[in-house]
Every structure is written in C-alpha cells, then in structure tokens.
PDB file of C-alpha atoms in Angstrom:
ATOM      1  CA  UNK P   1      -9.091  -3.780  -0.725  1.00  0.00           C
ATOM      2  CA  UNK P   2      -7.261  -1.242  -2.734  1.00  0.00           C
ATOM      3  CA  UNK P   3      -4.727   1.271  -2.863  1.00  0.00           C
ATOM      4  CA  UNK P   4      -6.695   3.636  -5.361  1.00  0.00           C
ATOM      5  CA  UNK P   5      -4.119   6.419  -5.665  1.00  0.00           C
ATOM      6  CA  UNK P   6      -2.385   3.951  -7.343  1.00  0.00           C
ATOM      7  CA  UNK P   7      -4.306   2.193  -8.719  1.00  0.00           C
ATOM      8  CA  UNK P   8      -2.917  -1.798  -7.066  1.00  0.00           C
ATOM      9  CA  UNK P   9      -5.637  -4.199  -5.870  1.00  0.00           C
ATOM     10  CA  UNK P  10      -4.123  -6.735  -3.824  1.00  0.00           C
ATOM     11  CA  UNK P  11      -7.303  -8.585  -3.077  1.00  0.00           C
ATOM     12  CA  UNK P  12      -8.174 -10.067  -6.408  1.00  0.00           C
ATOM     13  CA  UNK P  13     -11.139 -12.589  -5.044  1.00  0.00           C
ATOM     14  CA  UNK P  14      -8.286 -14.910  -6.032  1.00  0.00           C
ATOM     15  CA  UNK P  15      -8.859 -17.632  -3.582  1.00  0.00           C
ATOM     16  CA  UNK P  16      -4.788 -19.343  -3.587  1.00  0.00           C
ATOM     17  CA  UNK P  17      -1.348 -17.530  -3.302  1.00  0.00           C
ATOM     18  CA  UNK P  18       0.859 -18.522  -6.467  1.00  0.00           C
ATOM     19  CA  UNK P  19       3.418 -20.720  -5.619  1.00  0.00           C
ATOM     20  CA  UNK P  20       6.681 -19.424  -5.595  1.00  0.00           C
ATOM     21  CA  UNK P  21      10.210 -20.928  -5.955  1.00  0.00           C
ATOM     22  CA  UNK P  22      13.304 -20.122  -4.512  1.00  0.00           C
ATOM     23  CA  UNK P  23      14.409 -18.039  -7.502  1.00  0.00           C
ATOM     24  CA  UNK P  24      10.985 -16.098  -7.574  1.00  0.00           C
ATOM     25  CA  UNK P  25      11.423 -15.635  -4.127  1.00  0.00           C
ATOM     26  CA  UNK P  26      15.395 -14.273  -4.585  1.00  0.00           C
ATOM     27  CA  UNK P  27      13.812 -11.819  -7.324  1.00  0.00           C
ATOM     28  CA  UNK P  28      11.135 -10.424  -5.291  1.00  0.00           C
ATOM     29  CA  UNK P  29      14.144  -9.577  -2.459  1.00  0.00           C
ATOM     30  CA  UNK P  30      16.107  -7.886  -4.989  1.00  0.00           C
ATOM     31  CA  UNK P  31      13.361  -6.080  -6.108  1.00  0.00           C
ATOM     32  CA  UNK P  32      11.961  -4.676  -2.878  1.00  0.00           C
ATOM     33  CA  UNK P  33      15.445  -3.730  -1.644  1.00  0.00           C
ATOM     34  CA  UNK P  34      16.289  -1.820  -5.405  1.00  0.00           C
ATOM     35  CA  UNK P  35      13.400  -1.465  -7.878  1.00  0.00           C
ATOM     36  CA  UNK P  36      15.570   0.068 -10.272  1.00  0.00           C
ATOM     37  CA  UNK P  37      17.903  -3.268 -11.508  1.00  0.00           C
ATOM     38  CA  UNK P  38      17.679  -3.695 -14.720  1.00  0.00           C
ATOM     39  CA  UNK P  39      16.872  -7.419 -15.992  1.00  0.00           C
ATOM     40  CA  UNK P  40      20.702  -7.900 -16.553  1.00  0.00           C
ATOM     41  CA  UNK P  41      21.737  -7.226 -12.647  1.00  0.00           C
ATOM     42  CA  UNK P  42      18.785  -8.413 -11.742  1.00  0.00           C
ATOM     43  CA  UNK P  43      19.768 -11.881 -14.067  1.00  0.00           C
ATOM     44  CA  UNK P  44      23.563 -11.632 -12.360  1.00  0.00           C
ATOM     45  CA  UNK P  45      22.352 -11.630  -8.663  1.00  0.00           C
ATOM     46  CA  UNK P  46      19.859 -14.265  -8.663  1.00  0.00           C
ATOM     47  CA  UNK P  47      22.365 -16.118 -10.697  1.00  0.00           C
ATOM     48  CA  UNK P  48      19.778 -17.111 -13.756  1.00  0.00           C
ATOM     49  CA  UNK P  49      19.918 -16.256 -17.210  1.00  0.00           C
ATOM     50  CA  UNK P  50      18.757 -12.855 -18.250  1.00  0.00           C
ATOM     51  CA  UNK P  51      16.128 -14.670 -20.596  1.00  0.00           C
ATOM     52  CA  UNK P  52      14.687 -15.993 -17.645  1.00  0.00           C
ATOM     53  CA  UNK P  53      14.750 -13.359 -15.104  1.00  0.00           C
ATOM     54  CA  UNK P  54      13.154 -11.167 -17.994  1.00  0.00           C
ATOM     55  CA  UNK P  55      10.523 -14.243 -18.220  1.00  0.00           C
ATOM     56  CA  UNK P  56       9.889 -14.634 -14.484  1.00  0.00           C
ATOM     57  CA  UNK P  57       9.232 -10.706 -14.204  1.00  0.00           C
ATOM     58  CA  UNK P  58       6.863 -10.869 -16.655  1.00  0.00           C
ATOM     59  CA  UNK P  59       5.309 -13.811 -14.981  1.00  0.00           C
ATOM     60  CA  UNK P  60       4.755 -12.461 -11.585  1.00  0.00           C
ATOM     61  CA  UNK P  61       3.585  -9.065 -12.960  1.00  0.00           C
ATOM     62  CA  UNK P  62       1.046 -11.241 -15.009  1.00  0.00           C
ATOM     63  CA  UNK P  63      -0.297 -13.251 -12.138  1.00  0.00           C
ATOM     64  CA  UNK P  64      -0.413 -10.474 -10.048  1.00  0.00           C
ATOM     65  CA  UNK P  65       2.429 -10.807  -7.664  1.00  0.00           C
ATOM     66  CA  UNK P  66       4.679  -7.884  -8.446  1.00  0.00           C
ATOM     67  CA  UNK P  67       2.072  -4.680  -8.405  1.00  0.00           C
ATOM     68  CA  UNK P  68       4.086  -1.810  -9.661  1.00  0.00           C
ATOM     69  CA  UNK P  69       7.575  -0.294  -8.930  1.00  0.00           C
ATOM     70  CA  UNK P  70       7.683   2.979  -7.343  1.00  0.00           C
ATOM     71  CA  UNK P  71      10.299   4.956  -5.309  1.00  0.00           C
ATOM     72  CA  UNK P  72      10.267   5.223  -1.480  1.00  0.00           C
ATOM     73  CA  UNK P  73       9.507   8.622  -0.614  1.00  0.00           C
ATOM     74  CA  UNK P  74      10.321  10.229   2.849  1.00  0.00           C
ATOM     75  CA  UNK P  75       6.791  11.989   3.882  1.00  0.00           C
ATOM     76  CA  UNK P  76       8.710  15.037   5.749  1.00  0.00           C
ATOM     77  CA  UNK P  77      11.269  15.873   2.958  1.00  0.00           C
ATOM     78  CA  UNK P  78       8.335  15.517   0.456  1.00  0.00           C
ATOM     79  CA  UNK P  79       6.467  18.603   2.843  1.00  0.00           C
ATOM     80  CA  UNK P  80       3.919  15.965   4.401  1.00  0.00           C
ATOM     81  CA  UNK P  81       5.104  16.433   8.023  1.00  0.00           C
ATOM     82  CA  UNK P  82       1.754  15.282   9.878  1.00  0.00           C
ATOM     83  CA  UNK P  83       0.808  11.635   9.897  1.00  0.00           C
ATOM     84  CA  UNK P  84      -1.959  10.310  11.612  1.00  0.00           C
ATOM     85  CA  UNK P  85      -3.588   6.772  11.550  1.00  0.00           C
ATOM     86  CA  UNK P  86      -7.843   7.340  11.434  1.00  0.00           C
ATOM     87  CA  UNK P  87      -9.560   4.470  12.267  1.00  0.00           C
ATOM     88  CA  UNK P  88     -13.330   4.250  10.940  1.00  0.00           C
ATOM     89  CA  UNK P  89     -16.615   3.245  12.144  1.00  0.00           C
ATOM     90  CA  UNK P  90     -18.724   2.499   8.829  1.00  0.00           C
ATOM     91  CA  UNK P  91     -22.050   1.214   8.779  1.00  0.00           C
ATOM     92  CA  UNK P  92     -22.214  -2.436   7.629  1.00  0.00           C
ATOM     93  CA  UNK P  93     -22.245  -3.293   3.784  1.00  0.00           C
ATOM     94  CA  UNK P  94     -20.573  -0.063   3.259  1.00  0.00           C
ATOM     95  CA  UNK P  95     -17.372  -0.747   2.480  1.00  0.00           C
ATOM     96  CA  UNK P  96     -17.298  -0.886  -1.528  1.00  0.00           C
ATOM     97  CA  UNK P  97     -18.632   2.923  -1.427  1.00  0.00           C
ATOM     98  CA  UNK P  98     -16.292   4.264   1.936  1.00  0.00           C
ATOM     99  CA  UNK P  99     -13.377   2.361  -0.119  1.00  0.00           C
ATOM    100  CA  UNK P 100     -14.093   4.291  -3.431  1.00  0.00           C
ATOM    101  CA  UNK P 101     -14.361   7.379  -1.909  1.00  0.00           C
ATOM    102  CA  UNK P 102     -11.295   7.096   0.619  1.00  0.00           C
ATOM    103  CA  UNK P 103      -9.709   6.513  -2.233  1.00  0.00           C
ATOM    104  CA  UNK P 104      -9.958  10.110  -4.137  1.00  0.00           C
ATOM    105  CA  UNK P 105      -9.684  11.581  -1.127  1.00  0.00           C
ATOM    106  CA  UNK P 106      -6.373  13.915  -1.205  1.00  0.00           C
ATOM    107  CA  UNK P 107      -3.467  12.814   1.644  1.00  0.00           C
ATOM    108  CA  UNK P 108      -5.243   9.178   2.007  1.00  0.00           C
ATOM    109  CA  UNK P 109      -2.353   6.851   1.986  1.00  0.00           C
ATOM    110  CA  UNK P 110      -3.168   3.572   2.811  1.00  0.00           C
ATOM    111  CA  UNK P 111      -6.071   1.969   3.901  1.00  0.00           C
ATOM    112  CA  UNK P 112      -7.673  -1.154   4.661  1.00  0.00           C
ATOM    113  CA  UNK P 113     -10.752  -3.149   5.974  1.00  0.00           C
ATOM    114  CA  UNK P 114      -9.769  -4.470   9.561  1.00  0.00           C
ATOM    115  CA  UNK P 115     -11.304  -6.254  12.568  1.00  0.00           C
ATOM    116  CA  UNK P 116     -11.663  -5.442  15.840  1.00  0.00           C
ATOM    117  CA  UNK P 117     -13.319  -2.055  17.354  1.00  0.00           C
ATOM    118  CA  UNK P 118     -12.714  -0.467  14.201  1.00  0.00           C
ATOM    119  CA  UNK P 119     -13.538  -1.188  10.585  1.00  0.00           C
ATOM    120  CA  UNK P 120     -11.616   0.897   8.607  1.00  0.00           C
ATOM    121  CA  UNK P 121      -8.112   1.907   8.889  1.00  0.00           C
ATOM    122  CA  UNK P 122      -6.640   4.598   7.150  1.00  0.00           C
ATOM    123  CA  UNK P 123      -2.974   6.534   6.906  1.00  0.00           C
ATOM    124  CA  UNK P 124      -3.368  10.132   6.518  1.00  0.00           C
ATOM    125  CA  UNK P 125      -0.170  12.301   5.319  1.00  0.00           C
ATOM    126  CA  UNK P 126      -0.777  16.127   5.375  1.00  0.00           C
ATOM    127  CA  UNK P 127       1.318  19.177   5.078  1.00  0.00           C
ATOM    128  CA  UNK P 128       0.425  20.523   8.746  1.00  0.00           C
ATOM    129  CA  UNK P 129      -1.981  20.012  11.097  1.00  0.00           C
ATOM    130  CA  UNK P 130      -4.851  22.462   9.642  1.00  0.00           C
ATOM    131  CA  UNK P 131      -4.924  20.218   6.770  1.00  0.00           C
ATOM    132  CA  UNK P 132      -4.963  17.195   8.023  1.00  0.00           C
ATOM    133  CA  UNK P 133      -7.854  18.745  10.291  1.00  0.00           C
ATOM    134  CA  UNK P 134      -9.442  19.274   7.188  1.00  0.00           C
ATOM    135  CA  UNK P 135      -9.098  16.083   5.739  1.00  0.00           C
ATOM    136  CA  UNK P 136     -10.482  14.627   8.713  1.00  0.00           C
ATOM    137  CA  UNK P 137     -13.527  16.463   9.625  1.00  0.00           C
ATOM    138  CA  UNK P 138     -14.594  17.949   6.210  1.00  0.00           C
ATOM    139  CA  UNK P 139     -13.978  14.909   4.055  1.00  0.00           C
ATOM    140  CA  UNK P 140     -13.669  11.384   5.864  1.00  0.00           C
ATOM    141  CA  UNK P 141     -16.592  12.059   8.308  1.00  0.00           C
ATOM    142  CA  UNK P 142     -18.701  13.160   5.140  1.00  0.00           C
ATOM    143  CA  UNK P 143     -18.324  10.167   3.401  1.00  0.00           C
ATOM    144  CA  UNK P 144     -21.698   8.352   3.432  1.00  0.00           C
ATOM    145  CA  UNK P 145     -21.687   5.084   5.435  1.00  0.00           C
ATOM    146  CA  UNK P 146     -18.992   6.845   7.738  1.00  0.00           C
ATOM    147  CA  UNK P 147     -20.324   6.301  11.491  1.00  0.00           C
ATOM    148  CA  UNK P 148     -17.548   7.980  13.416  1.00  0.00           C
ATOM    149  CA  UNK P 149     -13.616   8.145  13.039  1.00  0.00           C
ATOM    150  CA  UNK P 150     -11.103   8.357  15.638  1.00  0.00           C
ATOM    151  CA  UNK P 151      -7.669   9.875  15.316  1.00  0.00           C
ATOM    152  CA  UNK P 152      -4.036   9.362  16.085  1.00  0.00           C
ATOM    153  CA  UNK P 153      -0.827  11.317  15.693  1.00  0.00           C
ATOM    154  CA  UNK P 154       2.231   9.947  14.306  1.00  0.00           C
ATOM    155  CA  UNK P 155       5.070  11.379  16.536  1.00  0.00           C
ATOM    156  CA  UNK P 156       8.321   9.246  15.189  1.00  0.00           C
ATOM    157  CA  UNK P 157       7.616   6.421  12.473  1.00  0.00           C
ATOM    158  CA  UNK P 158      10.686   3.853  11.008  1.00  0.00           C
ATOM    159  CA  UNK P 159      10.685   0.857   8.582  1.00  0.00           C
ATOM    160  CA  UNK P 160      10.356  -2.365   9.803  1.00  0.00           C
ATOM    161  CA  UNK P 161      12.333  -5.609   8.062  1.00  0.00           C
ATOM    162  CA  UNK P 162       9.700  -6.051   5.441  1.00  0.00           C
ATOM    163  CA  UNK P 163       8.614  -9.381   4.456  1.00  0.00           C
ATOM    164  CA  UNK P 164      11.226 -11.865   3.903  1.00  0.00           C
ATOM    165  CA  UNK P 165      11.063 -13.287   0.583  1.00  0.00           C
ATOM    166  CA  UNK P 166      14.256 -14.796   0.116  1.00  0.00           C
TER     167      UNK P 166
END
C-alpha cells in the first residue's frame, strides 16, 4: 500500500521487520516527537556520538525504516475543515489500479487495503462539504473497479499516543 501524494511505500514485499536496538528505537522517538533535530541534538539526547547518530539515520532511511520528515499540519487552519473516512467496495484484483488512481486523486489523504465489510479505506480532507461531495461522487465512485463507497463525517478528531518506539 502507498501513500502516493507522497510518494512513501510502506509495504515493500519485504517479508521481515529490521531489527532494531534500543538506540534505533530512542532515535525514532526523538524523531517522531521533533523532526527538525539536527544530527548534533539528535547525537546529545540519545546520548551517542554524532558520527553515529548521523550513521544510524542514514541506516534506517536506507533500509526503509524512516520514510520522510514532514511537518504536522492542522487540516482546519490549513482551510480543509471537512473530513470524512470513505470506505470502498472494489471488485476483486483491483486494487493495484483503485490504489494508483486514489492516489492522484486531489484531498485523498490516506488510504489503505483493509478487511472486513469493506476493502478500501480512505481519509478524505476537503475545504467544505460541496467539495468533498465532489470528490466523492464525481471522482472515487468513477474509478474503475470501484463497486460502491460509503461515507462518514469527521465531527471532532485528536492524536492518539503514537507508536511507542522507545
């Protein structure tokens, strides 16, 4: 599955997790909670030289671990005040073409390949609610290999803990 917009695969076909040690572990907290460290604060609060903070950085982006760095962006502030979760009926074997086009689609989020009732679901981040009716009805349901969607409205949303990777 990917997150197209940006370009991040985090299903590689890989078939084992890298193994991480407790300093990996204490870099990817420090990381998630402030992107923006540079190698030398980064170095100072996992208590490692900055050689090797530099080295493990450079290690998990290579295997695949660390992604990207980006900035957390409130939705509402931004002017995307209507959220709404769309879960997807897609016919089967159609997920490599519903994923590639989900993904150009504008005000697609997130979204992922999921069992249950549904196959597909998707976040959906629009300016209002005319757009996000738009999105909805003139683009998702048109992709090819989309059965049916159904919709929900985000009323109040908050961050959870994360993972914990210290």
């Amino acid at each position: 599955m990917s997150q197209s917009d940006r370009g991040h695969t985090w299903n590689t076909g890989r078939s084992s997790a890298r193994e991480l040690d407790d300093v990996d572990r204490r870099i990817l907290a420090e990381l998630v909670e402030q992107g923006r460290l540079s190698i030398r604060q980064l170095a100072e609060r996992v208590h490692v030289s900055r050689a090797n903070a530099y080295a493990r950085v450079d290690r998990l982006l290579a295997d695949g671990v660390i992604t990207g760095f980006s900035a957390q962006v409130n939705p509402e502030r931004a002017g995307l005040s209507t959220s709404a979760y769309v879960m997807l009926s897609i016919q089967q074997n159609a997920w490599r073409e519903v994923s590639a086009a989900l993904g150009s689609l504008p005000y697609v989020e997130h979204f992922a390949l999921v069992g249950g009732d549904f196959d597909v679901l998707a976040l959906v981040r629009a300016p209002n609610n005319s757009e996000l009716r738009h999105v909805v009805l003139e683009h998702i349901q048109d992709v090819p290999g989309v059965l049916s969607t159904r919709t929900w409205l985000v009323f109040d949303e908050h961050l959870g803990q994360g993972s914990r990777w210290a």
